[in-house]
Amino acid sequence: MKALRFEKNGLRIADIIEPRDRREASVRVLLAGICNTDLEIARGYAGFEGTLGHEFVGVVESAPDETLVNKRVVGEINAGCGACALCAAGDARHCPRRTVLGIVARDGAFAEYLQLPVENLLIVPDEISDERAVFTEPLAAAWGITERVKVTPETSVAVVGDGKLGLLCAQSLHHAGARVVLVGKHKEKLGIAERRGVETVQVDELQKSSRSFDVVVEASGAASGFALALELVRPRGRVVLKSTFHGATNFDAARIVVNELTIVGSRCGRFAPALELLKEEAIDVESLISETYQLANGVRAMERAAARGVLKVLLRP
Amino acid sequence: MKALRFEKNGLRIADIIEPRDRREASVRVLLAGICNTDLEIARGYAGFEGTLGHEFVGVVESAPDETLVNKRVVGEINAGCGACALCAAGDARHCPRRTVLGIVARDGAFAEYLQLPVENLLIVPDEISDERAVFTEPLAAAWGITERVKVTPETSVAVVGDGKLGLLCAQSLHHAGARVVLVGKHKEKLGIAERRGVETVQVDELQKSSRSFDVVVEASGAASGFALALELVRPRGRVVLKSTFHGATNFDAARIVVNELTIVGSRCGRFAPALELLKEEAIDVESLISETYQLANGVRAMERAAARGVLKVLLRP
């Protein structure tokens, strides 16, 4: 089968054997999405080699649980060892020996077929199109903030960064009831959130000194975004770190201590509430789709995904 | 009166006029303690010029509230503007226009007299000696962790750093009921916590990979201590930042996001519970006193406080 792989020599479309571990489900990929993490891996920052991709919707071809066969599914990307204390407590997401689809020791979704444990799969309701279902994983990650930080209608939130992740975070927190301001650089991108009722502001028009937020979400993926977040948050407020900068980043420890800030790292989220949000059409994800490519043109698709101004790029096997 | 001051030309004992603002209380200082923050200010890192010192016990000489006169007191160090939203909510500690005793725009405690608003003062119970009462401020800061992070007998805590602050933090969290391990470099210092029932370990004997703590308190004041804290904490655990490193510090943002850690900045604490702890003799503070100097020898005392192996140095006006 075809797969978009990152190996020592770089990114390429390879012909590889279909995965056939009968203890797991085999899923035929319908549509997959390119995430910034994929771009980081392709730059060699993450130490992963293999088939990329962790955002997908597909159809189960075979599975130990036969009731799943022919069902349309999405899948949680962390597969725990099943034996450690964290797995026993139901937290495979942090199992130290976990594999992660297209990220850690497990081939990913930019292929005709992928494999995952049956317990990772969730059936997609018919109301949700493939184009929307493929956003389940990133939307779960955005909605996951509400698991880590409670928000109410009184909570003022700034989201820093108007990329894919920032747009999902801003809409999610707005839907959760908070008073959200999305801070970005791109008028068209900010417009997507505005159409859903989110207040937006251009970063260079921001009156830093006059704003003071209960919660600031750093979703820009840049160290400068984190520095801005520390400026925007009120004393005793919370900064949510969504994006994994690569390498070490400067940070102002004194500001965190003196202002008694809380920095909350947030990575994955649960899929079930994300599917619910997609079913309700609570979040605009279609507007985030910039381009769709055939898997065979995956290398070009990755280049486009890294280009300025481009939001979500999809791959169709 | 005599005062130990930091000015452009450095640290010196000066003769200055007694403070006489009748809207505030005037306190004759009995004993004051040198804190690492004082050492940072004397290195020019904090931008403060004036009389140093914020840890003290004294006797009220005059006050708008006459019932306080002749009472032995300690004092909360932040004085708010009294007008802003934070002050109105009772949080002068984070008022953006606050003055801070010996730290921000207010002469401090290394002098014969100091001034504070009446509402900052707390009467010291007779059972607490001057030598113990002078630890109220740093003990409040250590105990303040329990305000920011709930601990139970099931909570495993590592405290990184066996200096003054680390010893107070370890004892406080142990007293609060957590399972505490103090990580340090100095056998004698670790011994102080051990005598109060705290488990200790030398940093070079620490099996990093085998330890995984719910909470790690960084009290070493070094960037390397923060890096160690990030290694010791379990996924979804909390790192408490107690110490203000100066300048920017490298940190591994990806580890915070991927392991979904929470970083909690913690600075000051409330004085009332600290006085209660001192009254109950719940915390050994006397063993932390290394040396006591006359205020006239304050410059020498500051040198000693900065020397390796020295814990708390006190000043007596």
XYZ file of C-alpha atoms in Angstrom:
634
model
C 0.000 0.000 0.000
C 1.020 3.646 -0.356
C 2.200 5.574 2.716
C 3.729 9.001 3.334
C 6.788 8.252 5.433
C 9.532 10.194 7.137
C 12.850 8.389 7.183
C 16.516 9.306 7.454
C 16.554 10.482 3.846
C 13.508 12.663 4.363
C 9.891 12.587 3.345
C 8.665 10.253 0.591
C 5.753 8.221 -0.678
C 6.679 4.569 -0.160
C 5.111 1.249 -1.097
C 4.907 -0.838 2.055
C 3.168 -3.998 3.179
C -0.264 -3.554 4.747
C -0.227 -3.887 8.548
C -1.785 -7.203 9.661
C -1.682 -7.596 13.423
C -4.911 -9.518 14.116
C -4.976 -8.446 17.789
C -5.812 -4.939 16.570
C -8.344 -3.356 14.249
C -7.339 -2.629 10.679
C -8.803 0.617 9.371
C -9.023 1.780 5.742
C -8.322 5.508 5.812
C -10.929 7.740 4.111
C -9.413 11.112 4.922
C -6.496 12.336 7.033
C -5.404 15.775 8.231
C -1.942 17.333 8.433
C -1.109 18.791 11.852
C 1.803 21.002 12.908
C 3.188 18.017 14.804
C 3.570 16.231 11.447
C 5.545 19.221 10.151
C 7.770 19.141 13.236
C 8.406 15.412 12.743
C 9.265 16.027 9.081
C 11.847 18.593 10.242
C 13.432 15.827 12.318
C 12.556 17.433 15.661
C 10.603 14.563 17.154
C 12.825 11.548 16.585
C 10.075 9.560 14.865
C 10.607 7.540 11.694
C 7.769 5.814 9.876
C 4.380 6.636 8.418
C 3.173 10.077 9.516
C -0.330 11.188 10.476
C -2.649 10.888 13.452
C -5.808 12.771 12.361
C -8.099 10.484 10.354
C -11.501 9.066 9.668
C -11.757 5.567 8.211
C -13.696 2.331 7.881
C -12.897 -0.790 9.882
C -11.823 -3.616 7.579
C -11.155 -6.239 10.222
C -11.139 -6.347 13.998
C -11.151 -8.828 16.912
C -14.569 -7.292 17.724
C -16.483 -8.149 14.545
C -19.351 -5.768 15.298
C -16.959 -2.973 14.332
C -16.329 -4.231 10.822
C -17.544 -1.832 8.109
C -18.179 0.874 10.699
C -16.903 4.382 10.083
C -14.553 5.337 12.935
C -12.106 7.818 14.365
C -9.435 6.714 16.835
C -7.707 7.919 19.980
C -4.022 8.042 19.088
C -2.346 6.801 22.288
C -2.084 3.034 22.757
C -0.915 2.095 26.253
C 1.080 -0.954 27.299
C -1.986 -2.250 29.151
C 0.071 -3.363 32.131
C 1.370 -0.309 34.020
C -0.346 1.617 36.813
C -1.383 4.446 34.469
C -2.986 2.039 31.990
C -4.722 0.245 34.860
C -6.144 3.626 35.889
C -7.430 4.148 32.339
C -4.811 6.749 31.407
C -3.079 5.216 28.378
C -2.421 8.790 27.240
C 0.442 9.030 29.724
C 1.643 5.419 29.776
C 5.449 5.670 29.633
C 5.601 2.742 27.180
C 2.722 3.929 24.992
C 2.869 4.020 21.235
C 1.253 6.990 19.499
C -0.227 6.840 16.004
C 2.228 8.436 13.590
C 4.221 9.985 16.460
C 5.807 7.305 18.665
C 6.706 3.775 17.498
C 3.492 3.219 15.523
C 2.861 3.836 11.818
C 0.287 6.536 11.204
C -2.689 7.596 9.138
C -1.086 8.949 5.950
C -1.532 5.538 4.360
C -4.220 3.381 2.830
C -4.559 1.388 6.063
C -3.645 1.850 9.721
C -3.966 -0.239 12.852
C -5.151 0.632 16.347
C -6.405 -1.334 19.361
C -10.184 -1.831 19.251
C -10.637 0.159 22.470
C -9.203 3.250 20.744
C -11.959 3.390 18.114
C -15.172 5.427 18.249
C -17.965 5.055 15.734
C -18.758 8.274 13.855
C -22.469 9.254 13.789
C -23.921 9.405 10.262
C -24.665 13.133 10.594
C -20.951 13.936 10.602
C -19.337 14.105 7.141
C -15.817 12.774 6.570
C -14.601 16.370 6.163
C -15.864 17.185 9.661
C -14.991 13.860 11.304
C -11.345 14.248 10.357
C -11.210 17.173 12.829
C -12.151 14.957 15.792
C -8.597 14.642 17.102
C -7.603 18.341 16.959
C -11.025 19.405 18.237
C -10.692 16.951 21.131
C -7.324 18.541 21.915
C -8.877 22.036 21.875
C -11.934 21.016 23.892
C -9.566 19.205 26.297
C -8.671 22.622 27.736
C -12.083 22.667 29.416
C -11.086 19.478 31.262
C -7.964 21.145 32.649
C -9.337 24.653 33.290
C -12.920 25.301 34.362
C -14.482 28.307 32.630
C -17.736 30.154 33.357
C -19.502 33.114 31.706
C -17.427 35.307 34.046
C -14.112 33.884 32.825
C -12.213 36.166 30.453
C -10.007 34.195 28.078
C -7.448 35.272 25.488
C -6.333 32.758 22.870
C -2.953 33.678 21.347
C -2.540 32.471 17.753
C -5.028 32.326 14.876
C -3.782 29.122 13.285
C -5.751 25.856 13.137
C -5.289 25.137 16.822
C -6.044 28.686 17.962
C -9.260 28.794 15.915
C -10.450 25.512 17.434
C -9.467 26.607 20.953
C -11.195 29.997 20.640
C -14.407 28.472 19.308
C -14.358 25.700 21.927
C -13.930 28.071 24.864
C -16.555 30.408 23.417
C -18.941 27.468 23.115
C -18.095 26.467 26.700
C -19.424 29.868 27.747
C -16.314 31.920 28.437
C -15.748 35.509 27.234
C -13.090 34.850 24.581
C -10.784 37.177 22.665
C -8.727 35.619 19.863
C -5.401 37.394 19.295
C -3.873 36.896 15.848
C -2.128 38.376 12.842
C -4.347 37.360 9.909
C -7.610 39.117 9.122
C -9.096 36.190 7.139
C -8.277 33.681 9.855
C -9.662 35.892 12.602
C -12.790 36.221 10.465
C -13.544 32.498 10.866
C -13.832 32.920 14.628
C -15.676 36.243 14.317
C -18.414 34.598 12.266
C -19.001 32.326 15.259
C -19.302 35.269 17.638
C -15.765 35.314 19.013
C -14.217 38.746 19.661
C -10.896 39.117 17.860
C -7.997 41.537 17.891
C -4.897 42.020 15.766
C -1.816 41.456 17.886
C -0.320 44.837 16.944
C -3.501 46.641 17.968
C -3.551 44.981 21.354
C -3.310 47.359 24.334
C -1.302 44.970 26.477
C -1.326 47.098 29.597
C -5.085 47.543 29.549
C -5.976 43.870 29.171
C -5.876 41.379 31.967
C -7.308 37.923 31.377
C -8.240 35.162 33.800
C -6.995 32.551 31.333
C -4.639 32.861 28.354
C -4.224 29.973 25.911
C -0.906 29.889 24.051
C -1.715 28.293 20.685
C 0.780 30.071 18.433
C 3.566 27.535 18.807
C 6.098 30.327 19.175
C 8.144 31.362 22.190
C 7.012 34.944 21.554
C 3.418 33.773 21.980
C 4.248 32.408 25.400
C 5.933 35.674 26.380
C 2.804 37.553 25.242
C 0.612 35.165 27.231
C 2.592 35.957 30.398
C 1.971 39.669 29.752
C -1.753 39.268 29.158
C -2.673 37.108 32.137
C -3.834 38.655 35.400
C -2.075 37.945 38.720
C -3.029 34.441 39.934
C -4.390 33.724 36.434
C -3.739 30.650 34.301
C -1.762 30.198 31.097
C -2.610 27.100 29.077
C 0.247 25.742 26.968
C -1.227 23.904 23.971
C 1.649 23.850 21.564
C 4.890 21.960 21.779
C 7.723 24.301 20.869
C 10.746 22.249 19.990
C 13.820 22.526 22.186
C 14.219 24.739 25.208
C 12.373 28.041 25.435
C 13.197 31.069 27.519
C 10.701 31.867 30.173
C 10.443 34.398 32.897
C 10.282 32.368 36.116
C 10.189 35.493 38.271
C 6.974 36.653 36.617
C 5.363 33.264 37.270
C 6.343 33.354 40.950
C 5.700 37.044 41.672
C 2.305 37.040 39.923
C 1.550 33.538 41.268
C 0.569 32.300 37.835
C -0.414 28.746 36.994
C 0.926 27.247 33.756
C -1.184 24.341 32.543
C 0.157 21.959 29.931
C -2.607 20.476 27.786
C -2.126 17.978 24.971
C -4.812 15.491 24.028
C -8.500 15.428 24.774
C -11.243 12.835 24.847
C -12.894 12.020 21.525
C -16.488 11.494 22.718
C -17.226 15.163 23.524
C -15.523 16.229 20.285
C -17.835 13.965 18.252
C -20.765 15.454 20.126
C -19.634 18.988 19.218
C -19.247 17.993 15.554
C -22.694 16.394 15.539
C -24.235 19.580 16.968
C -22.276 21.688 14.446
C -21.199 23.733 17.438
C -17.795 24.438 15.943
C -16.990 25.594 12.408
C -14.311 23.232 11.143
C -15.061 23.284 7.392
C -13.759 26.851 7.082
C -10.411 25.607 8.342
C -9.889 23.334 5.297
C -7.492 25.073 2.898
C -6.687 22.303 0.417
C -7.168 18.559 -0.156
C -4.588 16.328 -1.914
C -4.404 12.736 -3.032
C -2.084 10.736 -0.784
C 0.215 10.200 -3.791
C 0.877 13.961 -3.695
C 1.564 13.870 0.048
C 5.017 15.452 -0.106
C 3.579 18.458 -1.911
C 0.688 18.541 0.576
C 3.152 18.726 3.466
C 4.933 21.660 1.777
C 1.612 23.450 1.400
C 0.661 22.775 5.022
C 3.878 24.526 6.085
C 3.216 27.593 3.902
C 2.121 30.901 5.422
C -1.588 31.529 5.517
C -2.527 27.891 4.882
C -4.750 26.252 7.498
C -5.754 22.571 7.355
C -4.505 20.436 4.471
C -6.248 17.070 4.007
C -4.974 13.873 2.386
C -7.201 11.370 0.602
C -5.726 7.868 0.064
C 18.556 56.165 62.843
C 20.786 53.434 61.396
C 19.675 51.538 58.308
C 21.274 48.987 55.973
C 20.674 50.430 52.532
C 21.339 49.448 48.941
C 22.029 52.392 46.660
C 23.830 53.020 43.402
C 27.211 52.855 45.169
C 26.325 49.559 46.801
C 25.480 48.342 50.258
C 26.172 50.526 53.311
C 25.044 51.419 56.805
C 23.529 54.905 56.609
C 22.221 57.409 59.126
C 18.763 58.454 57.980
C 15.772 60.257 59.444
C 13.193 58.098 61.193
C 10.056 57.564 59.082
C 7.121 59.599 60.442
C 4.004 59.116 58.329
C 1.230 59.321 60.938
C -1.286 57.529 58.689
C 0.746 54.352 59.239
C 2.121 52.458 62.222
C 5.702 53.034 63.256
C 7.436 49.851 64.423
C 10.692 49.575 66.390
C 12.490 46.547 64.956
C 13.610 43.905 67.473
C 15.027 41.360 65.074
C 15.156 40.997 61.284
C 16.104 38.141 58.955
C 18.123 38.152 55.727
C 16.390 36.416 52.822
C 17.754 35.430 49.410
C 15.631 38.194 47.917
C 17.737 40.694 49.897
C 20.887 39.157 48.403
C 19.377 39.449 44.890
C 18.520 43.111 45.501
C 22.068 43.763 46.744
C 23.363 42.293 43.475
C 21.276 44.894 41.650
C 18.906 42.353 40.106
C 15.656 43.755 41.463
C 15.857 47.461 40.684
C 15.177 48.480 44.294
C 17.098 51.200 46.119
C 16.553 51.975 49.779
C 16.552 50.191 53.127
C 16.543 46.408 52.691
C 14.689 43.773 54.682
C 11.172 42.388 54.925
C 11.406 39.679 57.619
C 11.038 41.221 61.091
C 9.471 41.230 64.516
C 9.083 44.545 66.315
C 7.152 46.677 68.776
C 4.614 49.309 67.711
C 5.777 52.770 68.800
C 2.889 54.751 67.337
C -0.163 54.002 65.235
C -3.483 55.493 64.174
C -5.030 52.574 66.075
C -3.702 53.262 69.587
C -4.607 49.822 70.921
C -1.630 48.545 68.921
C 0.944 50.721 70.688
C 3.547 48.716 72.627
C 2.310 45.486 71.077
C 4.815 43.045 69.610
C 3.993 42.518 65.935
C 4.960 41.005 62.631
C 3.734 42.534 59.370
C 2.500 41.457 55.933
C 4.905 43.046 53.476
C 2.596 44.120 50.623
C 0.777 47.430 50.994
C -1.865 47.946 48.315
C -3.075 51.211 46.814
C -6.428 50.666 48.517
C -8.357 51.805 45.455
C -8.017 49.219 42.673
C -10.209 46.160 42.032
C -7.649 43.782 43.533
C -7.369 45.820 46.738
C -11.163 46.025 46.928
C -11.208 42.214 46.708
C -8.736 42.033 49.599
C -5.767 41.046 47.471
C -3.223 43.802 48.125
C -0.541 41.187 47.460
C -1.158 41.570 43.713
C -2.152 45.251 43.535
C -0.236 46.636 40.531
C 0.569 49.825 42.471
C 1.509 48.101 45.722
C 4.613 48.947 47.699
C 6.497 46.055 49.287
C 8.534 46.374 52.465
C 12.222 46.538 51.520
C 11.476 45.332 47.977
C 9.324 47.853 46.068
C 9.186 51.604 46.803
C 9.103 51.209 50.610
C 12.014 51.269 53.050
C 12.456 47.955 54.823
C 13.223 46.273 58.129
C 17.024 46.446 58.340
C 16.695 49.656 60.360
C 15.808 50.793 63.848
C 12.277 51.681 62.736
C 9.960 50.812 59.859
C 6.453 51.818 58.813
C 3.506 49.750 57.592
C -0.252 50.286 57.329
C -2.042 49.209 60.494
C -3.993 46.529 58.618
C -0.696 44.789 57.751
C 0.219 44.121 61.383
C -0.475 40.981 63.416
C 0.130 40.737 67.142
C 2.590 37.989 68.092
C 1.385 35.627 70.856
C 3.609 35.715 73.959
C 4.549 32.041 73.543
C 6.523 32.837 70.390
C 10.056 34.130 71.019
C 11.538 36.885 68.838
C 13.884 34.315 67.298
C 10.884 32.283 66.142
C 8.584 35.182 65.278
C 11.135 36.566 62.818
C 10.427 33.476 60.668
C 6.751 34.364 60.228
C 7.154 35.802 56.729
C 9.241 32.968 55.209
C 7.143 30.331 56.971
C 3.974 31.980 55.619
C 5.515 31.773 52.137
C 6.285 28.068 52.611
C 2.906 27.250 54.133
C 1.301 29.263 51.309
C 1.974 26.285 49.013
C -0.878 24.466 50.770
C -3.205 27.286 49.643
C -2.223 26.750 46.024
C -1.901 22.954 45.955
C -4.081 20.675 48.065
C -2.168 17.768 49.611
C -3.439 14.658 51.358
C -1.689 11.696 53.040
C -1.739 10.068 49.581
C 0.124 12.970 47.944
C 3.798 12.248 47.258
C 5.863 15.440 47.280
C 9.512 16.122 46.466
C 11.055 19.403 47.617
C 14.155 20.316 45.579
C 16.690 22.381 47.551
C 17.801 22.142 51.187
C 18.313 25.861 51.823
C 16.205 27.977 54.192
C 13.192 27.949 51.906
C 13.401 24.236 51.069
C 13.643 23.297 54.754
C 10.552 25.358 55.582
C 8.637 23.982 52.565
C 9.521 20.367 53.367
C 8.522 20.700 57.018
C 5.313 22.570 56.108
C 4.147 19.986 53.595
C 5.097 17.167 55.975
C 3.054 18.857 58.698
C 0.176 19.271 56.227
C 0.155 15.500 55.937
C 1.840 14.800 52.603
C 4.492 12.130 52.000
C 7.536 14.406 51.555
C 11.054 13.721 50.288
C 13.554 16.587 50.578
C 16.227 16.502 47.858
C 19.431 18.361 48.700
C 23.220 18.450 48.668
C 24.132 19.113 52.311
C 24.039 16.406 54.962
C 23.723 18.822 57.911
C 20.895 20.766 56.298
C 19.011 17.614 55.350
C 19.476 16.531 58.981
C 17.273 19.418 60.176
C 14.321 18.084 58.186
C 15.114 14.455 59.091
C 14.840 15.241 62.802
C 11.273 16.339 62.083
C 10.469 13.078 60.335
C 10.963 14.173 56.725
C 12.549 11.630 54.365
C 15.617 13.066 52.653
C 17.883 12.096 49.798
C 21.159 13.429 48.420
C 20.606 14.705 44.891
C 23.424 12.553 43.481
C 21.934 9.420 45.034
C 18.530 10.094 43.517
C 17.254 7.420 41.126
C 15.448 9.847 38.842
C 13.834 7.256 36.657
C 12.392 5.328 39.578
C 10.767 8.295 41.295
C 7.568 9.904 40.199
C 5.975 12.512 42.438
C 2.495 14.008 42.429
C 3.947 17.389 43.411
C 7.489 18.753 43.144
C 8.432 22.019 44.848
C 11.365 23.880 43.269
C 13.007 25.725 46.180
C 16.631 25.692 45.061
C 16.551 29.011 43.218
C 18.539 27.474 40.353
C 17.466 26.721 36.796
C 18.948 23.230 37.262
C 16.520 22.716 40.138
C 13.610 23.470 37.847
C 14.937 21.055 35.232
C 15.221 18.375 37.935
C 11.668 19.129 39.090
C 10.370 18.514 35.552
C 12.138 15.132 35.581
C 10.779 14.089 38.962
C 7.109 14.944 38.505
C 4.647 12.361 37.234
C 2.489 12.952 34.121
C -0.352 15.392 34.987
C 1.535 16.269 38.200
C 2.251 19.725 39.570
C 5.506 21.657 39.906
C 5.449 24.500 42.433
C 7.844 27.350 41.662
C 8.804 29.042 44.929
C 11.995 30.803 44.011
C 12.483 33.768 41.734
C 15.450 33.072 39.497
C 16.670 36.322 38.036
C 16.408 36.815 34.287
C 15.028 34.339 31.801
C 15.420 30.621 32.335
C 15.468 27.878 29.759
C 12.687 25.399 30.078
C 11.342 22.480 28.196
C 7.863 23.543 27.039
C 7.313 20.266 25.192
C 7.689 18.285 28.415
C 5.045 20.468 30.084
C 2.605 19.976 27.189
C 3.248 16.287 26.470
C 3.120 15.280 30.152
C 0.274 17.769 30.785
C 2.055 19.234 33.794
C 0.823 22.160 35.848
C 3.384 24.764 36.946
C 2.211 26.738 39.962
C 3.925 29.996 40.910
C 3.775 30.663 44.649
C 5.199 33.701 46.415
C 3.705 35.017 49.636
C 1.443 33.397 52.159
C -0.916 34.539 54.897
C 0.664 35.345 58.274
C -2.107 34.057 60.559
C -1.570 30.336 59.874
C 2.202 30.832 60.111
C 1.865 32.346 63.598
C -0.327 29.393 64.559
C 2.355 26.949 63.353
C 5.024 28.818 65.325
C 2.853 28.817 68.457
C 2.325 25.047 68.142
C 6.082 24.577 67.540
C 5.022 22.526 64.538
C 8.030 23.641 62.508
C 11.668 23.758 63.599
C 12.891 27.236 62.717
C 15.566 27.749 65.412
C 17.860 25.198 63.760
C 17.838 27.385 60.656
C 19.546 30.287 62.466
C 23.224 30.280 61.515
C 24.425 33.634 62.894
C 23.122 36.875 64.458
C 24.747 40.298 63.904
C 24.253 43.803 65.186
C 22.668 46.007 62.533
C 25.869 48.111 62.521
C 27.638 45.034 61.067
C 24.929 44.548 58.453
C 27.246 44.600 55.441
C 29.272 41.770 56.928
C 26.037 39.943 57.808
C 24.919 40.135 54.164
C 28.271 38.654 53.050
C 27.828 35.817 55.497
C 24.242 35.186 54.373
C 25.565 34.728 50.827
C 28.264 32.232 51.893
C 27.942 28.525 51.154
C 26.460 26.407 53.916
C 25.053 29.390 55.836
C 21.302 29.327 56.494
C 19.433 32.195 58.199
C 21.408 35.255 59.307
C 19.613 37.614 61.711
C 20.154 41.337 62.356
C 19.526 43.026 65.698
C 19.187 46.842 65.594
